[in-house]
Amino acid sequence: MSVGVNSSHFLPRHQPISPTFVSSSSSSIIVYNKIPDRVGQRLQLLSLFRSDMDPSAGPSLFPLHRCKTIHLVRHAQGIHNVDGDKNYKAYMSPEYFDAQITPLGWKQVDNLRKHVHESGLTKRIDLVIASPLLRTLQTAVGVFGGEGYTDRMDVVPLMVENAGNSGRAAISSLNCPPIIAVELCREHLGVHPCDKRRNISDYQFLFPAVDFSLIESDDDTWWKADIRETKEELAARGLKFLNWLWTRKEKEMAIITHSGFLFHTLSTFGNDCHPLVKKEICKHFANCELRSMVIVDRSMIGFEHSTTNYPGKIPSGLDLPSDVVDEKAEERT
């Protein structure tokens, strides 16, 4: 693959990132949480502070059409997590190459699937993005896949039966959002065999309806057996991924990824926030945890047009603002 893990593919340090949760270079901070209500969605504007004593702190506003909602998900429990939590050296074992989900992990998937259906989230998501590793692909199709797969010549499944020794039935690709695999949101690269992926052709057999077209190389050219990606390189790759998200036309997306990727990427945000908000943004994810956030295009690099704004004055008529009328009346007197 032409894309590698080196500094030439990372965003320059002086270049502003257009989609942001929080801009660490600005004096004012905007972060949005999206919360449901009976009539749809409304944005809860959070007041974020440079310090507890900042008198200028207060609610902030941002145009909705310059925002994208993302639902960040860490994969379900993998076989490497079980021993790795007890002994970190277990992550070095070749036995855990491209680790699959455990039986407990599949129960976590089922519970998250129930939540996203009951909350109405599956109906709102335009796109699901998954890291191209077995445990993230299994989580993505298990949570967001269709119901009741039947063997049809005209419809391929999202996941074939028993993919990755899962013991699970095939998963349907009907009535669910499209799922694509993206390398940029992979786990911390290098040294740990659990984070090395298989050939894409192998995944295409296991997950026939997942889109792997954005991955340029069949074999894994990113993972190195003797070179561990630095935390700074991982964070830079994460920022590049967020910047790429803004090039997508979709407005609401789910990202199925990894603990290390999420922690080091999100830790670059919130430095100007209240400490509790910073902690909320970047704390470690549990297996199969979902957090919803909104990224905003603060530098107006995007050219999205609002689908809900209305220009008014249709049909045209006199509509001089009342405060202007008052000023004119004062001038006459």
PDB file of N, CA and C in Angstrom, residues 35-86:
ATOM      1  N   ILE A  35     -28.819  15.063  22.129  1.00  0.00           N
ATOM      2  CA  ILE A  35     -29.682  14.278  23.005  1.00  0.00           C
ATOM      3  C   ILE A  35     -31.057  14.162  22.369  1.00  0.00           C
ATOM      4  N   PRO A  36     -31.745  13.033  22.575  1.00  0.00           N
ATOM      5  CA  PRO A  36     -33.050  12.829  21.943  1.00  0.00           C
ATOM      6  C   PRO A  36     -34.175  13.483  22.708  1.00  0.00           C
ATOM      7  N   ASP A  37     -35.245  13.848  21.991  1.00  0.00           N
ATOM      8  CA  ASP A  37     -36.503  14.195  22.633  1.00  0.00           C
ATOM      9  C   ASP A  37     -37.627  13.694  21.735  1.00  0.00           C
ATOM     10  N   ARG A  38     -38.865  13.966  22.107  1.00  0.00           N
ATOM     11  CA  ARG A  38     -39.982  13.350  21.394  1.00  0.00           C
ATOM     12  C   ARG A  38     -40.141  13.858  19.974  1.00  0.00           C
ATOM     13  N   VAL A  39     -39.720  15.035  19.689  1.00  0.00           N
ATOM     14  CA  VAL A  39     -39.926  15.601  18.361  1.00  0.00           C
ATOM     15  C   VAL A  39     -38.688  15.493  17.507  1.00  0.00           C
ATOM     16  N   GLY A  40     -37.734  14.720  17.898  1.00  0.00           N
ATOM     17  CA  GLY A  40     -36.554  14.543  17.058  1.00  0.00           C
ATOM     18  C   GLY A  40     -35.286  14.747  17.841  1.00  0.00           C
ATOM     19  N   GLN A  41     -34.446  15.643  17.373  1.00  0.00           N
ATOM     20  CA  GLN A  41     -33.164  15.898  18.012  1.00  0.00           C
ATOM     21  C   GLN A  41     -33.014  17.386  18.286  1.00  0.00           C
ATOM     22  N   ARG A  42     -32.425  17.686  19.413  1.00  0.00           N
ATOM     23  CA  ARG A  42     -32.061  19.056  19.693  1.00  0.00           C
ATOM     24  C   ARG A  42     -30.661  19.065  20.250  1.00  0.00           C
ATOM     25  N   LEU A  43     -29.977  20.143  20.025  1.00  0.00           N
ATOM     26  CA  LEU A  43     -28.600  20.243  20.490  1.00  0.00           C
ATOM     27  C   LEU A  43     -28.556  20.856  21.872  1.00  0.00           C
ATOM     28  N   GLN A  44     -27.913  20.162  22.759  1.00  0.00           N
ATOM     29  CA  GLN A  44     -27.680  20.710  24.094  1.00  0.00           C
ATOM     30  C   GLN A  44     -26.331  21.410  24.065  1.00  0.00           C
ATOM     31  N   LEU A  45     -26.347  22.706  24.245  1.00  0.00           N
ATOM     32  CA  LEU A  45     -25.117  23.481  24.184  1.00  0.00           C
ATOM     33  C   LEU A  45     -24.466  23.485  25.552  1.00  0.00           C
ATOM     34  N   LEU A  46     -23.249  23.021  25.581  1.00  0.00           N
ATOM     35  CA  LEU A  46     -22.534  22.933  26.850  1.00  0.00           C
ATOM     36  C   LEU A  46     -21.655  24.152  27.032  1.00  0.00           C
ATOM     37  N   SER A  47     -21.714  24.742  28.194  1.00  0.00           N
ATOM     38  CA  SER A  47     -20.846  25.864  28.508  1.00  0.00           C
ATOM     39  C   SER A  47     -19.494  25.329  28.948  1.00  0.00           C
ATOM     40  N   LEU A  48     -18.468  25.655  28.186  1.00  0.00           N
ATOM     41  CA  LEU A  48     -17.136  25.168  28.480  1.00  0.00           C
ATOM     42  C   LEU A  48     -16.242  26.336  28.857  1.00  0.00           C
ATOM     43  N   PHE A  49     -15.319  26.096  29.759  1.00  0.00           N
ATOM     44  CA  PHE A  49     -14.586  27.172  30.389  1.00  0.00           C
ATOM     45  C   PHE A  49     -13.090  27.006  30.217  1.00  0.00           C
ATOM     46  N   ARG A  50     -12.406  28.113  30.070  1.00  0.00           N
ATOM     47  CA  ARG A  50     -10.945  28.087  30.145  1.00  0.00           C
ATOM     48  C   ARG A  50     -10.532  27.900  31.592  1.00  0.00           C
ATOM     49  N   SER A  51     -11.348  28.335  32.515  1.00  0.00           N
ATOM     50  CA  SER A  51     -11.135  28.074  33.935  1.00  0.00           C
ATOM     51  C   SER A  51     -12.468  28.264  34.632  1.00  0.00           C
ATOM     52  N   ASP A  52     -12.552  27.778  35.864  1.00  0.00           N
ATOM     53  CA  ASP A  52     -13.808  27.903  36.616  1.00  0.00           C
ATOM     54  C   ASP A  52     -14.194  29.354  36.839  1.00  0.00           C
ATOM     55  N   MET A  53     -13.204  30.244  36.865  1.00  0.00           N
ATOM     56  CA  MET A  53     -13.456  31.634  37.233  1.00  0.00           C
ATOM     57  C   MET A  53     -13.615  32.552  36.032  1.00  0.00           C
ATOM     58  N   ASP A  54     -13.624  32.012  34.820  1.00  0.00           N
ATOM     59  CA  ASP A  54     -13.716  32.846  33.627  1.00  0.00           C
ATOM     60  C   ASP A  54     -15.098  33.485  33.559  1.00  0.00           C
ATOM     61  N   PRO A  55     -15.206  34.806  33.702  1.00  0.00           N
ATOM     62  CA  PRO A  55     -16.522  35.449  33.704  1.00  0.00           C
ATOM     63  C   PRO A  55     -17.173  35.483  32.333  1.00  0.00           C
ATOM     64  N   SER A  56     -16.386  35.288  31.286  1.00  0.00           N
ATOM     65  CA  SER A  56     -16.946  35.346  29.928  1.00  0.00           C
ATOM     66  C   SER A  56     -17.532  34.012  29.490  1.00  0.00           C
ATOM     67  N   ALA A  57     -17.396  32.982  30.319  1.00  0.00           N
ATOM     68  CA  ALA A  57     -17.875  31.657  29.933  1.00  0.00           C
ATOM     69  C   ALA A  57     -19.391  31.649  29.866  1.00  0.00           C
ATOM     70  N   GLY A  58     -19.918  30.845  28.954  1.00  0.00           N
ATOM     71  CA  GLY A  58     -21.357  30.739  28.803  1.00  0.00           C
ATOM     72  C   GLY A  58     -21.695  29.901  27.598  1.00  0.00           C
ATOM     73  N   PRO A  59     -22.982  29.796  27.276  1.00  0.00           N
ATOM     74  CA  PRO A  59     -23.389  28.988  26.127  1.00  0.00           C
ATOM     75  C   PRO A  59     -22.791  29.522  24.831  1.00  0.00           C
ATOM     76  N   SER A  60     -22.538  28.627  23.891  1.00  0.00           N
ATOM     77  CA  SER A  60     -22.031  28.989  22.569  1.00  0.00           C
ATOM     78  C   SER A  60     -22.958  28.423  21.513  1.00  0.00           C
ATOM     79  N   LEU A  61     -22.999  29.084  20.363  1.00  0.00           N
ATOM     80  CA  LEU A  61     -23.853  28.653  19.260  1.00  0.00           C
ATOM     81  C   LEU A  61     -22.994  28.323  18.043  1.00  0.00           C
ATOM     82  N   PHE A  62     -23.491  27.375  17.217  1.00  0.00           N
ATOM     83  CA  PHE A  62     -22.803  27.043  15.977  1.00  0.00           C
ATOM     84  C   PHE A  62     -23.841  26.545  14.991  1.00  0.00           C
ATOM     85  N   PRO A  63     -23.731  26.908  13.695  1.00  0.00           N
ATOM     86  CA  PRO A  63     -24.733  26.469  12.707  1.00  0.00           C
ATOM     87  C   PRO A  63     -24.794  24.948  12.613  1.00  0.00           C
ATOM     88  N   LEU A  64     -25.995  24.410  12.648  1.00  0.00           N
ATOM     89  CA  LEU A  64     -26.175  22.964  12.643  1.00  0.00           C
ATOM     90  C   LEU A  64     -25.618  22.321  11.381  1.00  0.00           C
ATOM     91  N   HIS A  65     -25.744  22.997  10.230  1.00  0.00           N
ATOM     92  CA  HIS A  65     -25.314  22.368   8.988  1.00  0.00           C
ATOM     93  C   HIS A  65     -23.788  22.289   8.869  1.00  0.00           C
ATOM     94  N   ARG A  66     -23.064  22.903   9.802  1.00  0.00           N
ATOM     95  CA  ARG A  66     -21.604  22.775   9.829  1.00  0.00           C
ATOM     96  C   ARG A  66     -21.168  21.776  10.907  1.00  0.00           C
ATOM     97  N   CYS A  67     -22.068  20.892  11.282  1.00  0.00           N
ATOM     98  CA  CYS A  67     -21.767  19.866  12.296  1.00  0.00           C
ATOM     99  C   CYS A  67     -22.038  18.477  11.732  1.00  0.00           C
ATOM    100  N   LYS A  68     -21.300  17.518  12.232  1.00  0.00           N
ATOM    101  CA  LYS A  68     -21.577  16.113  11.956  1.00  0.00           C
ATOM    102  C   LYS A  68     -21.648  15.369  13.286  1.00  0.00           C
ATOM    103  N   THR A  69     -22.607  14.485  13.411  1.00  0.00           N
ATOM    104  CA  THR A  69     -22.738  13.675  14.610  1.00  0.00           C
ATOM    105  C   THR A  69     -22.002  12.354  14.403  1.00  0.00           C
ATOM    106  N   ILE A  70     -21.146  12.007  15.348  1.00  0.00           N
ATOM    107  CA  ILE A  70     -20.442  10.733  15.267  1.00  0.00           C
ATOM    108  C   ILE A  70     -20.687   9.940  16.548  1.00  0.00           C
ATOM    109  N   HIS A  71     -20.892   8.645  16.384  1.00  0.00           N
ATOM    110  CA  HIS A  71     -21.125   7.740  17.498  1.00  0.00           C
ATOM    111  C   HIS A  71     -19.905   6.821  17.584  1.00  0.00           C
ATOM    112  N   LEU A  72     -19.067   7.047  18.581  1.00  0.00           N
ATOM    113  CA  LEU A  72     -17.816   6.317  18.721  1.00  0.00           C
ATOM    114  C   LEU A  72     -18.049   5.045  19.525  1.00  0.00           C
ATOM    115  N   VAL A  73     -17.580   3.922  19.004  1.00  0.00           N
ATOM    116  CA  VAL A  73     -17.791   2.624  19.643  1.00  0.00           C
ATOM    117  C   VAL A  73     -16.456   1.879  19.707  1.00  0.00           C
ATOM    118  N   ARG A  74     -16.137   1.385  20.897  1.00  0.00           N
ATOM    119  CA  ARG A  74     -15.018   0.451  21.011  1.00  0.00           C
ATOM    120  C   ARG A  74     -15.548  -0.965  20.772  1.00  0.00           C
ATOM    121  N   HIS A  75     -14.757  -1.801  20.115  1.00  0.00           N
ATOM    122  CA  HIS A  75     -15.175  -3.173  19.814  1.00  0.00           C
ATOM    123  C   HIS A  75     -15.513  -3.949  21.091  1.00  0.00           C
ATOM    124  N   ALA A  76     -16.245  -5.038  20.925  1.00  0.00           N
ATOM    125  CA  ALA A  76     -16.574  -5.921  22.038  1.00  0.00           C
ATOM    126  C   ALA A  76     -15.324  -6.667  22.512  1.00  0.00           C
ATOM    127  N   GLN A  77     -15.458  -7.342  23.646  1.00  0.00           N
ATOM    128  CA  GLN A  77     -14.307  -8.039  24.221  1.00  0.00           C
ATOM    129  C   GLN A  77     -13.699  -9.027  23.231  1.00  0.00           C
ATOM    130  N   GLY A  78     -12.373  -8.937  23.041  1.00  0.00           N
ATOM    131  CA  GLY A  78     -11.656  -9.870  22.194  1.00  0.00           C
ATOM    132  C   GLY A  78     -10.902 -10.880  23.038  1.00  0.00           C
ATOM    133  N   ILE A  79     -10.460 -11.953  22.411  1.00  0.00           N
ATOM    134  CA  ILE A  79      -9.752 -12.991  23.155  1.00  0.00           C
ATOM    135  C   ILE A  79      -8.449 -12.463  23.753  1.00  0.00           C
ATOM    136  N   HIS A  80      -7.873 -11.433  23.116  1.00  0.00           N
ATOM    137  CA  HIS A  80      -6.624 -10.858  23.628  1.00  0.00           C
ATOM    138  C   HIS A  80      -6.863 -10.027  24.887  1.00  0.00           C
ATOM    139  N   ASN A  81      -8.071  -9.456  25.020  1.00  0.00           N
ATOM    140  CA  ASN A  81      -8.373  -8.627  26.191  1.00  0.00           C
ATOM    141  C   ASN A  81      -8.382  -9.437  27.476  1.00  0.00           C
ATOM    142  N   VAL A  82      -8.820 -10.687  27.388  1.00  0.00           N
ATOM    143  CA  VAL A  82      -8.985 -11.517  28.584  1.00  0.00           C
ATOM    144  C   VAL A  82      -7.640 -11.719  29.282  1.00  0.00           C
ATOM    145  N   ASP A  83      -6.644 -12.203  28.534  1.00  0.00           N
ATOM    146  CA  ASP A  83      -5.324 -12.423  29.133  1.00  0.00           C
ATOM    147  C   ASP A  83      -4.530 -11.126  29.239  1.00  0.00           C
ATOM    148  N   GLY A  84      -4.764 -10.203  28.314  1.00  0.00           N
ATOM    149  CA  GLY A  84      -4.032  -8.934  28.328  1.00  0.00           C
ATOM    150  C   GLY A  84      -4.326  -8.098  29.551  1.00  0.00           C
ATOM    151  N   ASP A  85      -5.564  -8.177  30.066  1.00  0.00           N
ATOM    152  CA  ASP A  85      -5.915  -7.446  31.280  1.00  0.00           C
ATOM    153  C   ASP A  85      -5.190  -8.000  32.503  1.00  0.00           C
ATOM    154  N   LYS A  86      -4.852  -9.282  32.454  1.00  0.00           N
ATOM    155  CA  LYS A  86      -4.139  -9.908  33.559  1.00  0.00           C
ATOM    156  C   LYS A  86      -2.631  -9.706  33.448  1.00  0.00           C
TER     157      LYS A  86
END
